[in-house]
Short mmCIF file of C-alpha atoms in Angstrom, two decimals:
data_model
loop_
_atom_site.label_atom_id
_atom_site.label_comp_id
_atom_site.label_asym_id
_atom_site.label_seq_id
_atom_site.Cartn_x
_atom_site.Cartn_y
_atom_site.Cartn_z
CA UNK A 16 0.00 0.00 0.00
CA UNK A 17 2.82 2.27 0.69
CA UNK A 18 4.57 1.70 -2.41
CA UNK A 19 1.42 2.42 -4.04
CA UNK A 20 1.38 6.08 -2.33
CA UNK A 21 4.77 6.49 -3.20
CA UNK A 22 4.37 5.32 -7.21
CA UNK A 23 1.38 7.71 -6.99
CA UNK A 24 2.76 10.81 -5.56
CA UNK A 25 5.92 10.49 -7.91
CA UNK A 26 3.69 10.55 -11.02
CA UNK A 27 1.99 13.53 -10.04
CA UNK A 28 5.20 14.87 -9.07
CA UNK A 29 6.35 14.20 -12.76
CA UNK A 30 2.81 15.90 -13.93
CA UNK A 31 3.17 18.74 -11.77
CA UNK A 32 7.05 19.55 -13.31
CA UNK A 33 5.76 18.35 -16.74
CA UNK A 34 3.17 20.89 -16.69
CA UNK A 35 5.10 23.56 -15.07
CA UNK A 36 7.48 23.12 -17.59
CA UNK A 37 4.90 23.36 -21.00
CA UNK A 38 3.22 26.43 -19.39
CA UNK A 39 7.11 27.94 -18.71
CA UNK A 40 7.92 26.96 -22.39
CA UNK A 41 4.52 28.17 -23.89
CA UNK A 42 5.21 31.67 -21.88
CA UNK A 43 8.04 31.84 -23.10
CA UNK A 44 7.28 30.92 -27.01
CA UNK A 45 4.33 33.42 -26.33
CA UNK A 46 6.57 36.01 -25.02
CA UNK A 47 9.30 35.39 -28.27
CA UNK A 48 6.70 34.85 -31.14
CA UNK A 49 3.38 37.05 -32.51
CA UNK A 50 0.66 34.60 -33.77
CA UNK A 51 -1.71 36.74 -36.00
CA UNK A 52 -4.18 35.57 -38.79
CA UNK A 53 -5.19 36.81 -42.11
CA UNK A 54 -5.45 36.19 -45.81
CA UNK A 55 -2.80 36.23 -48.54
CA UNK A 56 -3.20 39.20 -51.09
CA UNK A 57 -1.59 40.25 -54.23
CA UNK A 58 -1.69 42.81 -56.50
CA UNK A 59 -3.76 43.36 -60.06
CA UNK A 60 -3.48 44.88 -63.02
CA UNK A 61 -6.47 45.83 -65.54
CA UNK A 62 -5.03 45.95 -69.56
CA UNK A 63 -6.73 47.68 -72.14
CA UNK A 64 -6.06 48.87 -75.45
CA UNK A 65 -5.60 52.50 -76.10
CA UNK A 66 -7.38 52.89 -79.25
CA UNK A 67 -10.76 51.55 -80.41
CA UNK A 68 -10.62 48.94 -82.53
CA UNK A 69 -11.62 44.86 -83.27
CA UNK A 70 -9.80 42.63 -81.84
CA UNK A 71 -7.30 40.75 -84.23
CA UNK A 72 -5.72 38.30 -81.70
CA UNK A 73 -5.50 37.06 -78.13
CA UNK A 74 -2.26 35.01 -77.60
CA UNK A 75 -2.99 33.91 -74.06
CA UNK A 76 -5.30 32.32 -71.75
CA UNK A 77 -6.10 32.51 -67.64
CA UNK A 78 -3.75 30.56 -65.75
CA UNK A 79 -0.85 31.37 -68.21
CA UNK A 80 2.44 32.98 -66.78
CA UNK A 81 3.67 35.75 -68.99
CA UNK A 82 6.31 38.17 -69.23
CA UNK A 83 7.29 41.83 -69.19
CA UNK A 84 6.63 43.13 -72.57
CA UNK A 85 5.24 39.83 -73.95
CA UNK A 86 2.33 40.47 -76.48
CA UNK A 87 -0.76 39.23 -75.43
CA UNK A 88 -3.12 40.58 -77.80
CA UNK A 89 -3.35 42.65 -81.12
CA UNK A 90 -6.27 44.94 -82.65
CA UNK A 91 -6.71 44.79 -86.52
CA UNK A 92 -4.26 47.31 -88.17
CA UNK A 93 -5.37 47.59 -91.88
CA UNK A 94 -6.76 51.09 -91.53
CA UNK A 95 -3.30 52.43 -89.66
CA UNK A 96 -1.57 51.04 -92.58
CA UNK A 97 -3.57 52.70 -95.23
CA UNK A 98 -3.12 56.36 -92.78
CA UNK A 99 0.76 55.85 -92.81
CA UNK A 100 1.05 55.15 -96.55
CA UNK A 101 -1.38 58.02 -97.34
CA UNK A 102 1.23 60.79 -94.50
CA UNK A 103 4.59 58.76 -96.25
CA UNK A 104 3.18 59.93 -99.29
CA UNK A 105 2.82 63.47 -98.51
CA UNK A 106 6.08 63.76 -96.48
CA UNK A 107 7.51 62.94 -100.09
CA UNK A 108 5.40 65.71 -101.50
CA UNK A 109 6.14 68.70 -98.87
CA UNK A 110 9.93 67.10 -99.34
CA UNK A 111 10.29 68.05 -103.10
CA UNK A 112 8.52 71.61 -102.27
CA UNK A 113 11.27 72.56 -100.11
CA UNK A 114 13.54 71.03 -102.16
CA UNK A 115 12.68 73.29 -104.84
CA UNK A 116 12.30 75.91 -102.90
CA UNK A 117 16.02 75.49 -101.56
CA UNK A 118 17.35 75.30 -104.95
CA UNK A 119 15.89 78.85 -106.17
CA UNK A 120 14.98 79.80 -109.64
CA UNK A 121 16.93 78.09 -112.65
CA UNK A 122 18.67 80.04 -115.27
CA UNK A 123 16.14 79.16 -117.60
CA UNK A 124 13.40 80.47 -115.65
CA UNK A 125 15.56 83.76 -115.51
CA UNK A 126 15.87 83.57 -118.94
CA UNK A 127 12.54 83.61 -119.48
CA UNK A 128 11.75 86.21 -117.35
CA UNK A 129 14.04 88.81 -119.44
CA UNK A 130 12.73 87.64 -122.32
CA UNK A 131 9.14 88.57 -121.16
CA UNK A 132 10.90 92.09 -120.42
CA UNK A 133 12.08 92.37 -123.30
CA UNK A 134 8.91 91.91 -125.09
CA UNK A 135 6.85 94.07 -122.81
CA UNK A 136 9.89 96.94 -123.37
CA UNK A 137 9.12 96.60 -127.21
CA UNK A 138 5.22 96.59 -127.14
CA UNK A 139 5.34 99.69 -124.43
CA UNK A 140 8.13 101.66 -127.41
CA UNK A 141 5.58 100.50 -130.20
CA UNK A 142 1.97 101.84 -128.15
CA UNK A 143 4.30 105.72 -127.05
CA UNK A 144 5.38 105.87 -131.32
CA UNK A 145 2.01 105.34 -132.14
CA UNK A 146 0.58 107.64 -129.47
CA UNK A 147 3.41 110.75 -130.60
CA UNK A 148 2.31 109.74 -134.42
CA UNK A 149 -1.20 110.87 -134.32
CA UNK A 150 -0.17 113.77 -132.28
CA UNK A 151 2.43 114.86 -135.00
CA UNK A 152 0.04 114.56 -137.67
CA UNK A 153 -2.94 116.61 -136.04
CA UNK A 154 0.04 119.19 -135.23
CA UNK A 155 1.40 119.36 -138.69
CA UNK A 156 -0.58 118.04 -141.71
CA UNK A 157 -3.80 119.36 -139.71
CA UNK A 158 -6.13 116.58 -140.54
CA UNK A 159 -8.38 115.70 -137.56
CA UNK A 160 -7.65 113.51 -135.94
CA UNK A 161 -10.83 111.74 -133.75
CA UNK A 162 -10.41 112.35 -129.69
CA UNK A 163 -12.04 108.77 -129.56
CA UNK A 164 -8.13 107.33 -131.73
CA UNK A 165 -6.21 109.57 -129.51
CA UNK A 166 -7.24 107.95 -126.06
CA UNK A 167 -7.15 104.64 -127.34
CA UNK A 168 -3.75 105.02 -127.98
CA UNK A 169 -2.87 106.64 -124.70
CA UNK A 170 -4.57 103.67 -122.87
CA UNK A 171 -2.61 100.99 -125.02
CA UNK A 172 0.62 102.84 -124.25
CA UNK A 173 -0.55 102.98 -120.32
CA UNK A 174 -1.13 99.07 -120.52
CA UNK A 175 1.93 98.35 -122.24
CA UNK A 176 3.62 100.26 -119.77
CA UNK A 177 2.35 98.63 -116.45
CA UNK A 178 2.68 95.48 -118.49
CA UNK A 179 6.85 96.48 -118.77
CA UNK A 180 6.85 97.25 -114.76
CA UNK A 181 5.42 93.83 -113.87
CA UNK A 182 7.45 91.98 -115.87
CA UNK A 183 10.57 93.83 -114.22
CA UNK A 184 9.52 93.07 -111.08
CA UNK A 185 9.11 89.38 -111.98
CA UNK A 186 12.28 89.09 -113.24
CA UNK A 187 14.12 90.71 -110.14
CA UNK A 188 11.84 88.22 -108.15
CA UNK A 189 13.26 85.85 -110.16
CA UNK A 190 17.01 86.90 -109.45
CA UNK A 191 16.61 86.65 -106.08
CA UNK A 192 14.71 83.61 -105.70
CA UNK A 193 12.63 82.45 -103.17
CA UNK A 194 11.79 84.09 -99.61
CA UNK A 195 13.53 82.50 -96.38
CA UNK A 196 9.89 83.08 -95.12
CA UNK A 197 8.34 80.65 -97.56
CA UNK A 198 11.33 77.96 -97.15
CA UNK A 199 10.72 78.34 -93.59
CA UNK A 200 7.35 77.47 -94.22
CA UNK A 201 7.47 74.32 -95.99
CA UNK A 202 10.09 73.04 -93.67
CA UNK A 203 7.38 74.02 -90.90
CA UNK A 204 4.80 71.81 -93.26
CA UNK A 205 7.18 68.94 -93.72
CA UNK A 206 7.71 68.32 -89.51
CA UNK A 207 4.29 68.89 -89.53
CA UNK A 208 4.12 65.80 -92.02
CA UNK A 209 6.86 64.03 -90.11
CA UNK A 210 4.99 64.11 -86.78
CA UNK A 211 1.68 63.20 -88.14
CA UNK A 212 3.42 59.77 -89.37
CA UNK A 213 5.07 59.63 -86.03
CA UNK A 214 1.74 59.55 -84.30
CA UNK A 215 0.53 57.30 -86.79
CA UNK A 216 3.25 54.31 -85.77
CA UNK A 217 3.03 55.06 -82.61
CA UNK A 218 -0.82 54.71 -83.28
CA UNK A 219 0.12 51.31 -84.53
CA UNK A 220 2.80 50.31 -81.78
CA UNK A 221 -0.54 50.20 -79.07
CA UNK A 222 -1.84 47.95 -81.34
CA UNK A 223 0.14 45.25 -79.29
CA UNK A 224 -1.27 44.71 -76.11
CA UNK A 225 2.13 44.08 -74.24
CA UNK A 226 2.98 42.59 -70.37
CA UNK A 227 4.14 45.32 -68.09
CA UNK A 228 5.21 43.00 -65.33
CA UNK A 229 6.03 39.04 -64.91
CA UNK A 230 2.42 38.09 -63.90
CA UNK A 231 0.12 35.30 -64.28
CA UNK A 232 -3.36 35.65 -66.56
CA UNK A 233 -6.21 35.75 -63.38
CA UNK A 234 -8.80 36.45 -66.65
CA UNK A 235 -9.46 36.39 -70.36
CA UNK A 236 -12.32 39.42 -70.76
CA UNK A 237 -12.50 39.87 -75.08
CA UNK A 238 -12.25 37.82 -77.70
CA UNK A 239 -11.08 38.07 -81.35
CA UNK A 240 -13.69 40.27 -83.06
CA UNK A 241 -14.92 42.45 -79.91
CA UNK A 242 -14.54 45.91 -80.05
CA UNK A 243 -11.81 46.66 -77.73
CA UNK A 244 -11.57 50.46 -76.02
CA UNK A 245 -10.03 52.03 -73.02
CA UNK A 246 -12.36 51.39 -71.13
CA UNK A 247 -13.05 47.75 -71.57
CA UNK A 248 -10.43 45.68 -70.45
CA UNK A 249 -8.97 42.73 -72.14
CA UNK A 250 -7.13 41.01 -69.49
CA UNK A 251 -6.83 41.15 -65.67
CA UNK A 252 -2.86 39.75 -64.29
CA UNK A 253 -2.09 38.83 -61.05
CA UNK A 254 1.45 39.80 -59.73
CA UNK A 255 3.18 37.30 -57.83
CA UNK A 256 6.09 39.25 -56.99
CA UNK A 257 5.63 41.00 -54.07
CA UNK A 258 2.94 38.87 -52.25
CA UNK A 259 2.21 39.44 -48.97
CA UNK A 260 -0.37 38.38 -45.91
CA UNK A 261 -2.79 40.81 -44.67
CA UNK A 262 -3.49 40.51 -41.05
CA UNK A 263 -4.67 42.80 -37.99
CA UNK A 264 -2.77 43.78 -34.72
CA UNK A 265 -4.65 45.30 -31.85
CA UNK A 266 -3.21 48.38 -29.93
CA UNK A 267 -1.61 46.34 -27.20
CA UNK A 268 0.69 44.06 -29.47
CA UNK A 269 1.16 47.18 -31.75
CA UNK A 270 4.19 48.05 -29.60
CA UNK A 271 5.71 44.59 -30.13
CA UNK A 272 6.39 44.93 -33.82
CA UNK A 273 8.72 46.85 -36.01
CA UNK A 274 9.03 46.54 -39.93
CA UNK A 275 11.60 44.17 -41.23
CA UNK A 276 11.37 41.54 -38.41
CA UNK A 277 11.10 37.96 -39.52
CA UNK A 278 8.48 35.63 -39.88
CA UNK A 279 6.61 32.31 -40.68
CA UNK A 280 3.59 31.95 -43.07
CA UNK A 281 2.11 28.89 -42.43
CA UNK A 282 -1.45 27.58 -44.62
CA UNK A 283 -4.24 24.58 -44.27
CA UNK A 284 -2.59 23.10 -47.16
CA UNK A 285 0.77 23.21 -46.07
CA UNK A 286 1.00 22.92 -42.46
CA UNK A 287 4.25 21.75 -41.60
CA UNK A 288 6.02 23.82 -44.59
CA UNK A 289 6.43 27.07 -43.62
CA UNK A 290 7.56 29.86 -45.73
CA UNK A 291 9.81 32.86 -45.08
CA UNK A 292 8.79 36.66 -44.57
CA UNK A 293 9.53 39.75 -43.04
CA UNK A 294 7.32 42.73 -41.43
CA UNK A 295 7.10 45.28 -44.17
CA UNK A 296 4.15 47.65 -43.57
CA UNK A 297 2.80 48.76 -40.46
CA UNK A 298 -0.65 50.63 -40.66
CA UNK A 299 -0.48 54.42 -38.64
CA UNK A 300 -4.21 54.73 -38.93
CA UNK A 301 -6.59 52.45 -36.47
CA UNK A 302 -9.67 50.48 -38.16
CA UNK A 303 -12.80 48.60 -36.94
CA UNK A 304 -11.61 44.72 -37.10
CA UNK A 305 -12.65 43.41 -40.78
CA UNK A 306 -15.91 41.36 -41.03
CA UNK A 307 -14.12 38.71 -41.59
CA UNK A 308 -13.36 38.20 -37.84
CA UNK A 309 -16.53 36.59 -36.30
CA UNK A 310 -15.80 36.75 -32.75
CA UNK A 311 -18.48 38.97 -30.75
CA UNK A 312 -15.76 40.81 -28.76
CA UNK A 313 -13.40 41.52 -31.45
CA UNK A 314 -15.81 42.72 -33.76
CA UNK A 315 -16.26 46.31 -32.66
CA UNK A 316 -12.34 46.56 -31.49
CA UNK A 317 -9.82 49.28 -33.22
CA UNK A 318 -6.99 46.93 -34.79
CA UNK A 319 -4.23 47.82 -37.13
CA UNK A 320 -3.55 46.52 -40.45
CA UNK A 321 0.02 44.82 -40.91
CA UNK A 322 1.32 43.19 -44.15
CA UNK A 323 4.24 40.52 -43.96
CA UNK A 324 5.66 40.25 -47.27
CA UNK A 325 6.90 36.70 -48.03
CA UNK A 326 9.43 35.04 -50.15
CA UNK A 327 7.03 31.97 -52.04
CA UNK A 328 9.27 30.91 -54.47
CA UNK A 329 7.26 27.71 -54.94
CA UNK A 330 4.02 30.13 -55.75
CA UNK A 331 2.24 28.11 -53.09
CA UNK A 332 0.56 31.04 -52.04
CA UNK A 333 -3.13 32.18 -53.84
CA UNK A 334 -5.03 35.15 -53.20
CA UNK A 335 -7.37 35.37 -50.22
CA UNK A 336 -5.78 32.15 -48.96
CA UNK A 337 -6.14 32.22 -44.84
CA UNK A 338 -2.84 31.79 -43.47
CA UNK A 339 -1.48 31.84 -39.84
CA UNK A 340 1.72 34.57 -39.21
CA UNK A 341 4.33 33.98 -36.62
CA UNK A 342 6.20 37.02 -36.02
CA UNK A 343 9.37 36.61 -34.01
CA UNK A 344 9.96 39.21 -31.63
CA UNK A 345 13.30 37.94 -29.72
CA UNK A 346 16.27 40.13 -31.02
CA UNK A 347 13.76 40.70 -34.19
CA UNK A 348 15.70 37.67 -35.64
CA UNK A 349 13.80 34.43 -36.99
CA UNK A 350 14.30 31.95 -34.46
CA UNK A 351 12.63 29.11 -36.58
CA UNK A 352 14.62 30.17 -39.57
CA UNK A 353 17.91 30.14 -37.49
CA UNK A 354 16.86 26.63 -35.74
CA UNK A 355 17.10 25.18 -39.57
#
């Protein structure tokens, strides 16, 4: 009997320092580690096209991983490539205006401009003969000579006369060729030209629908034929790279936490794999606890949004997954990630 009371009082003498022990050790894991939950988020991106046009081609589907600056779509291009032939073709235009323009007048244009001098020089000499003829002979033979003959021929010599000035003044234009105003102005016109085709391309370049990021294709929204627009996007990416969990602190573990201390993601589906993070964004502004907490006495409590940023190079990680955060608080050093 008394080796019964003594086989009894040194098991619960074992219990008592077994117990004492596991709440020492759970104090202490309690007082080194942060255990928060939340959900895994990521970041999106909505493409669209710039322009408004059909859709030509879509080069990718969801669930595909694509690259920065892959093409994953096209719109139909036909009527850009009529528009850039039709501004190539007047860029060669505006190009031989100026051209010309540069080169001045040619001799034989000068040429031609003293001949019509000349001509107007002999016609004005012939109309002022006639003129001083008719005068002569009223003067000196005394026939009459009608007023109605006399201004006819002062008008002809007039004519003949203005006639001679233009032609001078053409042919000095001609000497000196053209204005620096007007080649000035046609090499305005050409850039003009230049930059309309410009746009154009660069009209055509957004016809490719191209990756800005490595992401992974979350949704496929058109379809070969649909009228694409800015406003209706074509695909929706997910980014994998950063990923992060979102979970809540309240105000009394707020001053327990710093950015960049380390810490364990843990999921359902992957329990005993754990995957490495870090503290990277601390919230300054308090919030009501998200719906997504159920319990009654948490529900109306001010919490504080923090966002551990993980390294999931296996992509194990999807978007709203719950997952369980250990934050290690000792020496802000990862205790778990040491221990392995």
């Amino acid at each position: 009997m008394n080796k019964r009371r003594i086989v009894v009082a040194i098991m619960l003498a074992v219990a008592v320092v077994t117990l004492a022990s596991w709440s020492f050790f759970r104090q202490e894991s309690d007082t080194n580690t942060l255990e928060l939950f939340g959900n895994v988020d990521i970041r999106q991106v909505s493409l669209a096209f710039n322009g408004s046009e059909r859709v030509a081609e879509m080069r990718v589907q969801e669930g595909d991983r694509v690259e920065a600056g892959q093409v994953l779509a096209t719109l139909d291009t036909r009527t850009l490539a009529l528009q850039i032939a039709q501004a190539q073709a007047g860029i060669e235009v505006q190009e031989q205006v100026l051209l010309r323009l540069k080169n001045g007048t040619r001799p034989e244009e000068v040429d031609q401009a003293k001949a019509d001098v000349a001509s107007a020089q002999a016609e004005a000499d012939l109309a002022g003969q006639q003129l001083k003829r008719l005068q002569n002979v009223e003067k000196t033979a005394g026939e009459a000579i009608s007023q109605q003959d006399l201004d006819h021929a002062r008008s002809r010599r007039q004519v003949f006369k203005a006639l001679l000035k233009n032609r001078k003044k053409a042919l000095k234009l001609a000497v000196i060729g053209p204005r620096k105003e007007d080649i000035a102005q046609a090499e305005a016109q050409l850039n003009v030209s230049k930059a309309e085709l410009a746009l154009l391309k660069h009209q055509l370049s957004l016809a490719e629908l191209k990756a800005p990021i490595n992401a992974i294709v979350r949704s496929r929204l058109l379809e070969p034929g649909d009228m694409a627009s800015p406003q209706r996007p074509v695909y929706a990416l997910a980014i994998t790279d950063p990923k992060w969990v979102r979970a809540y602190v309240t105000e009394v573990d707020l001053g327990r936490i710093k950015p960049g201390m380390s810490a364990r993601v843990t999921t359902d589906s992957h329990p005993d794999q754990s995957i490495r993070g870090h503290v990277g964004y601390i919230s300054s502004v308090a919030e009501f606890t998200p719906k997504m907490v159920q319990t009654e006495e948490l529900r109306t409590s001010l919490v504080y949004e923090v966002r551990v940023f993980v390294e999931d190079a296996e992509d194990r990680l999807r978007l709203g997954m719950p997952a369980t955060v250990h934050i290690f608080l000792e020496n802000h050093r990862d205790v778990a990630g040491a221990a392995q």
